[in-house]
Amino acid sequence: ALERTFFSYLRTTLTLSMMGITVVYIFRVQHPPTPDASFGYYILGKSLSYIYQGPAIYTLLNGAFRTWTTQNALIRGKAFSGGFKITVLSAGILLVSL
């Protein structure tokens, strides 16, 4: 079951990353012939993509760390669930989605 948990973190990471790439394609690739160089969708597309890539990297690192710590706890005969990192991750994904 521990591997499935890590794969769910990986799946969430890939979803966030693909959303960031989609934002770049929508806002930067499909632009008018003369985009506004100071402000507009063309300029914001790159920043919005970074906003999605940041939580994707955090999710992957958090998933790898949780998998490692849970595996070590199970070897010692203990188990834990939840925690502050899960709450922060959920709130971050909610904020990015809005």
CSV table of N, CA and C in Angstrom, one decimal, residues 1-95:
chain,number,residue,atom,x,y,z
A,1,ALA,N,0.8,-1.2,0.0
A,1,ALA,CA,0.0,0.0,0.0
A,1,ALA,C,0.9,1.3,0.0
A,2,LEU,N,2.1,1.1,0.5
A,2,LEU,CA,2.9,2.3,0.6
A,2,LEU,C,3.3,2.8,-0.8
A,3,GLU,N,3.5,1.8,-1.7
A,3,GLU,CA,3.9,2.2,-3.1
A,3,GLU,C,2.7,2.9,-3.8
A,4,ARG,N,1.5,2.5,-3.5
A,4,ARG,CA,0.3,3.1,-4.1
A,4,ARG,C,0.2,4.6,-3.6
A,5,THR,N,0.5,4.8,-2.3
A,5,THR,CA,0.5,6.1,-1.8
A,5,THR,C,1.5,7.0,-2.5
A,6,PHE,N,2.7,6.5,-2.7
A,6,PHE,CA,3.7,7.3,-3.4
A,6,PHE,C,3.2,7.6,-4.9
A,7,PHE,N,2.6,6.6,-5.5
A,7,PHE,CA,2.1,6.8,-6.9
A,7,PHE,C,1.0,7.8,-6.9
A,8,SER,N,0.2,7.9,-5.9
A,8,SER,CA,-0.8,9.0,-5.8
A,8,SER,C,-0.2,10.4,-5.7
A,9,TYR,N,0.9,10.5,-4.9
A,9,TYR,CA,1.6,11.7,-4.9
A,9,TYR,C,2.2,12.0,-6.3
A,10,LEU,N,2.8,11.0,-6.9
A,10,LEU,CA,3.3,11.2,-8.3
A,10,LEU,C,2.3,11.6,-9.3
A,11,ARG,N,1.1,11.0,-9.2
A,11,ARG,CA,0.0,11.4,-10.1
A,11,ARG,C,-0.5,12.8,-9.8
A,12,THR,N,-0.5,13.2,-8.6
A,12,THR,CA,-0.9,14.6,-8.3
A,12,THR,C,0.2,15.6,-8.8
A,13,THR,N,1.4,15.2,-8.7
A,13,THR,CA,2.5,16.0,-9.2
A,13,THR,C,2.4,16.2,-10.7
A,14,LEU,N,2.1,15.1,-11.4
A,14,LEU,CA,2.0,15.2,-12.9
A,14,LEU,C,0.8,16.0,-13.3
A,15,THR,N,-0.3,15.9,-12.5
A,15,THR,CA,-1.5,16.7,-12.9
A,15,THR,C,-1.2,18.2,-12.7
A,16,LEU,N,-0.5,18.6,-11.6
A,16,LEU,CA,-0.2,20.0,-11.5
A,16,LEU,C,0.8,20.5,-12.5
A,17,SER,N,1.7,19.7,-12.9
A,17,SER,CA,2.7,20.0,-13.9
A,17,SER,C,2.0,20.2,-15.3
A,18,MET,N,1.2,19.2,-15.6
A,18,MET,CA,0.4,19.3,-16.9
A,18,MET,C,-0.5,20.6,-16.9
A,19,MET,N,-1.0,20.9,-15.8
A,19,MET,CA,-1.9,22.2,-15.8
A,19,MET,C,-1.0,23.4,-16.0
A,20,GLY,N,0.2,23.4,-15.5
A,20,GLY,CA,1.1,24.5,-15.8
A,20,GLY,C,1.5,24.6,-17.2
A,21,ILE,N,1.8,23.4,-17.8
A,21,ILE,CA,2.2,23.4,-19.2
A,21,ILE,C,1.0,23.8,-20.1
A,22,THR,N,-0.2,23.4,-19.7
A,22,THR,CA,-1.4,23.8,-20.5
A,22,THR,C,-1.6,25.3,-20.4
A,23,VAL,N,-1.3,25.9,-19.3
A,23,VAL,CA,-1.5,27.4,-19.2
A,23,VAL,C,-0.5,28.1,-20.1
A,24,VAL,N,0.7,27.5,-20.2
A,24,VAL,CA,1.7,28.1,-21.1
A,24,VAL,C,1.3,28.0,-22.5
A,25,TYR,N,0.8,26.9,-22.9
A,25,TYR,CA,0.3,26.7,-24.3
A,25,TYR,C,-0.9,27.6,-24.6
A,26,ILE,N,-1.8,27.8,-23.7
A,26,ILE,CA,-3.0,28.6,-24.0
A,26,ILE,C,-2.6,30.1,-24.0
A,27,PHE,N,-1.7,30.5,-23.1
A,27,PHE,CA,-1.5,32.0,-23.0
A,27,PHE,C,-0.3,32.4,-23.8
A,28,ARG,N,0.7,31.6,-24.1
A,28,ARG,CA,1.9,32.1,-24.8
A,28,ARG,C,2.0,31.6,-26.2
A,29,VAL,N,1.6,30.4,-26.5
A,29,VAL,CA,1.7,29.9,-27.8
A,29,VAL,C,0.6,30.5,-28.7
A,30,GLN,N,-0.6,30.6,-28.2
A,30,GLN,CA,-1.7,31.1,-29.0
A,30,GLN,C,-1.9,32.6,-28.6
A,31,HIS,N,-1.0,33.4,-29.1
A,31,HIS,CA,-1.0,34.8,-28.8
A,31,HIS,C,-1.2,35.6,-30.1
A,32,PRO,N,-1.7,36.9,-30.0
A,32,PRO,CA,-1.8,37.7,-31.2
A,32,PRO,C,-0.5,38.0,-31.8
A,33,PRO,N,-0.5,38.4,-33.1
A,33,PRO,CA,0.8,38.7,-33.8
A,33,PRO,C,1.7,39.7,-33.0
A,34,THR,N,1.1,40.7,-32.4
A,34,THR,CA,1.8,41.7,-31.6
A,34,THR,C,1.3,41.7,-30.2
A,35,PRO,N,1.8,40.9,-29.3
A,35,PRO,CA,1.3,40.8,-27.9
A,35,PRO,C,1.8,42.1,-27.2
A,36,ASP,N,1.0,42.4,-26.1
A,36,ASP,CA,1.4,43.5,-25.3
A,36,ASP,C,2.6,43.1,-24.5
A,37,ALA,N,3.7,43.9,-24.6
A,37,ALA,CA,4.9,43.5,-24.0
A,37,ALA,C,5.0,43.9,-22.5
A,38,SER,N,4.1,44.7,-22.0
A,38,SER,CA,4.2,45.1,-20.6
A,38,SER,C,3.3,44.3,-19.7
A,39,PHE,N,2.1,44.0,-20.2
A,39,PHE,CA,1.1,43.3,-19.3
A,39,PHE,C,0.1,42.6,-20.2
A,40,GLY,N,-0.3,41.4,-19.9
A,40,GLY,CA,-1.3,40.7,-20.6
A,40,GLY,C,-1.2,39.2,-20.4
A,41,TYR,N,-2.0,38.5,-21.1
A,41,TYR,CA,-2.0,37.0,-21.0
A,41,TYR,C,-0.6,36.5,-21.5
A,42,TYR,N,0.0,37.1,-22.5
A,42,TYR,CA,1.3,36.6,-23.0
A,42,TYR,C,2.3,36.6,-21.9
A,43,ILE,N,2.4,37.7,-21.1
A,43,ILE,CA,3.4,37.9,-20.0
A,43,ILE,C,3.0,37.0,-18.8
A,44,LEU,N,1.7,37.0,-18.5
A,44,LEU,CA,1.2,36.3,-17.3
A,44,LEU,C,1.3,34.7,-17.5
A,45,GLY,N,1.3,34.2,-18.7
A,45,GLY,CA,1.3,32.8,-18.9
A,45,GLY,C,2.5,32.1,-18.3
A,46,LYS,N,3.7,32.8,-18.4
A,46,LYS,CA,4.9,32.2,-17.8
A,46,LYS,C,4.8,32.2,-16.3
A,47,SER,N,4.4,33.2,-15.7
A,47,SER,CA,4.3,33.3,-14.3
A,47,SER,C,3.3,32.3,-13.7
A,48,LEU,N,2.1,32.2,-14.4
A,48,LEU,CA,1.1,31.3,-13.9
A,48,LEU,C,1.6,29.8,-14.0
A,49,SER,N,2.5,29.6,-15.1
A,49,SER,CA,3.0,28.2,-15.2
A,49,SER,C,4.0,27.9,-14.0
A,50,TYR,N,4.8,28.9,-13.6
A,50,TYR,CA,5.6,28.8,-12.4
A,50,TYR,C,4.8,28.5,-11.2
A,51,ILE,N,3.7,29.2,-11.1
A,51,ILE,CA,2.8,29.0,-9.9
A,51,ILE,C,2.4,27.5,-9.8
A,52,TYR,N,2.1,26.9,-10.9
A,52,TYR,CA,1.7,25.5,-10.9
A,52,TYR,C,2.9,24.5,-10.7
A,53,GLN,N,4.1,24.9,-11.2
A,53,GLN,CA,5.2,24.0,-11.1
A,53,GLN,C,5.8,24.0,-9.7
A,54,GLY,N,5.7,25.1,-9.0
A,54,GLY,CA,6.2,25.1,-7.6
A,54,GLY,C,5.5,24.1,-6.7
A,55,PRO,N,4.1,24.1,-6.6
A,55,PRO,CA,3.5,23.1,-5.9
A,55,PRO,C,3.7,21.6,-6.4
A,56,ALA,N,3.9,21.5,-7.7
A,56,ALA,CA,4.2,20.2,-8.2
A,56,ALA,C,5.5,19.6,-7.6
A,57,ILE,N,6.5,20.5,-7.6
A,57,ILE,CA,7.8,20.0,-7.0
A,57,ILE,C,7.7,19.8,-5.5
A,58,TYR,N,6.9,20.6,-4.8
A,58,TYR,CA,6.7,20.4,-3.4
A,58,TYR,C,6.0,19.1,-3.1
A,59,THR,N,5.0,18.8,-3.9
A,59,THR,CA,4.2,17.6,-3.8
A,59,THR,C,5.1,16.4,-4.0
A,60,LEU,N,6.0,16.4,-5.0
A,60,LEU,CA,6.8,15.3,-5.2
A,60,LEU,C,7.8,15.1,-4.1
A,61,LEU,N,8.4,16.2,-3.6
A,61,LEU,CA,9.4,16.0,-2.5
A,61,LEU,C,8.7,15.6,-1.2
A,62,ASN,N,7.5,16.1,-1.0
A,62,ASN,CA,6.7,15.7,0.2
A,62,ASN,C,6.3,14.3,0.1
A,63,GLY,N,5.9,13.8,-1.0
A,63,GLY,CA,5.5,12.4,-1.2
A,63,GLY,C,6.7,11.5,-1.0
A,64,ALA,N,7.9,11.8,-1.5
A,64,ALA,CA,9.1,11.0,-1.4
A,64,ALA,C,9.5,11.0,0.1
A,65,PHE,N,9.4,12.1,0.8
A,65,PHE,CA,9.8,12.1,2.2
A,65,PHE,C,8.8,11.3,3.0
A,66,ARG,N,7.5,11.5,2.8
A,66,ARG,CA,6.5,10.7,3.6
A,66,ARG,C,6.7,9.2,3.3
A,67,THR,N,6.9,8.8,2.1
A,67,THR,CA,7.1,7.4,1.8
A,67,THR,C,8.3,6.9,2.6
A,68,TRP,N,9.4,7.6,2.6
A,68,TRP,CA,10.6,7.2,3.3
A,68,TRP,C,10.4,7.1,4.8
A,69,THR,N,9.7,8.1,5.4
A,69,THR,CA,9.5,8.1,6.8
A,69,THR,C,8.5,7.0,7.2
A,70,THR,N,7.5,6.8,6.4
A,70,THR,CA,6.5,5.8,6.7
A,70,THR,C,7.1,4.4,6.6
A,71,GLN,N,8.0,4.2,5.6
A,71,GLN,CA,8.6,2.9,5.5
A,71,GLN,C,9.5,2.6,6.7
A,72,ASN,N,10.2,3.7,7.1
A,72,ASN,CA,11.1,3.5,8.3
A,72,ASN,C,10.2,3.2,9.6
A,73,ALA,N,9.1,3.9,9.7
A,73,ALA,CA,8.2,3.7,10.8
A,73,ALA,C,7.6,2.3,10.8
A,74,LEU,N,7.2,1.8,9.6
A,74,LEU,CA,6.7,0.5,9.6
A,74,LEU,C,7.7,-0.6,9.9
A,75,ILE,N,9.0,-0.4,9.5
A,75,ILE,CA,10.0,-1.3,9.9
A,75,ILE,C,10.2,-1.4,11.4
A,76,ARG,N,10.0,-0.3,12.1
A,76,ARG,CA,10.1,-0.3,13.6
A,76,ARG,C,8.8,-0.7,14.2
A,77,GLY,N,7.7,-1.0,13.4
A,77,GLY,CA,6.5,-1.5,14.0
A,77,GLY,C,5.5,-0.4,14.4
A,78,LYS,N,5.7,0.8,13.9
A,78,LYS,CA,4.8,1.9,14.2
A,78,LYS,C,4.1,2.4,12.9
A,79,ALA,N,3.1,3.2,13.1
A,79,ALA,CA,2.5,3.8,11.9
A,79,ALA,C,2.0,5.2,12.3
A,80,PHE,N,1.9,6.1,11.3
A,80,PHE,CA,1.4,7.4,11.6
A,80,PHE,C,0.6,7.8,10.4
A,81,SER,N,-0.3,8.8,10.6
A,81,SER,CA,-1.2,9.2,9.4
A,81,SER,C,-1.4,10.7,9.6
A,82,GLY,N,-1.8,11.4,8.6
A,82,GLY,CA,-2.1,12.8,8.6
A,82,GLY,C,-0.9,13.6,8.8
A,83,GLY,N,-1.1,14.8,9.5
A,83,GLY,CA,0.0,15.6,9.8
A,83,GLY,C,-0.1,17.0,9.2
A,84,PHE,N,0.7,17.9,9.6
A,84,PHE,CA,0.7,19.3,9.1
A,84,PHE,C,1.0,19.4,7.6
A,85,LYS,N,1.9,18.6,7.1
A,85,LYS,CA,2.3,18.7,5.7
A,85,LYS,C,1.1,18.4,4.8
A,86,ILE,N,0.3,17.4,5.2
A,86,ILE,CA,-0.8,17.1,4.3
A,86,ILE,C,-1.8,18.3,4.3
A,87,THR,N,-2.0,18.9,5.4
A,87,THR,CA,-2.9,20.1,5.5
A,87,THR,C,-2.4,21.2,4.6
A,88,VAL,N,-1.1,21.5,4.7
A,88,VAL,CA,-0.5,22.5,3.9
A,88,VAL,C,-0.5,22.2,2.4
A,89,LEU,N,-0.3,21.0,2.1
A,89,LEU,CA,-0.4,20.5,0.7
A,89,LEU,C,-1.8,20.7,0.1
A,90,SER,N,-2.8,20.3,0.9
A,90,SER,CA,-4.2,20.4,0.5
A,90,SER,C,-4.6,21.9,0.3
A,91,ALA,N,-4.2,22.7,1.3
A,91,ALA,CA,-4.5,24.2,1.2
A,91,ALA,C,-3.8,24.8,0.0
A,92,GLY,N,-2.5,24.4,-0.3
A,92,GLY,CA,-1.8,25.0,-1.4
A,92,GLY,C,-2.4,24.6,-2.7
A,93,ILE,N,-2.8,23.4,-2.9
A,93,ILE,CA,-3.5,23.0,-4.1
A,93,ILE,C,-4.8,23.7,-4.3
A,94,LEU,N,-5.5,23.9,-3.2
A,94,LEU,CA,-6.8,24.6,-3.3
A,94,LEU,C,-6.6,26.0,-3.7
A,95,LEU,N,-5.5,26.7,-3.2
A,95,LEU,CA,-5.3,28.1,-3.5
A,95,LEU,C,-4.8,28.2,-5.0
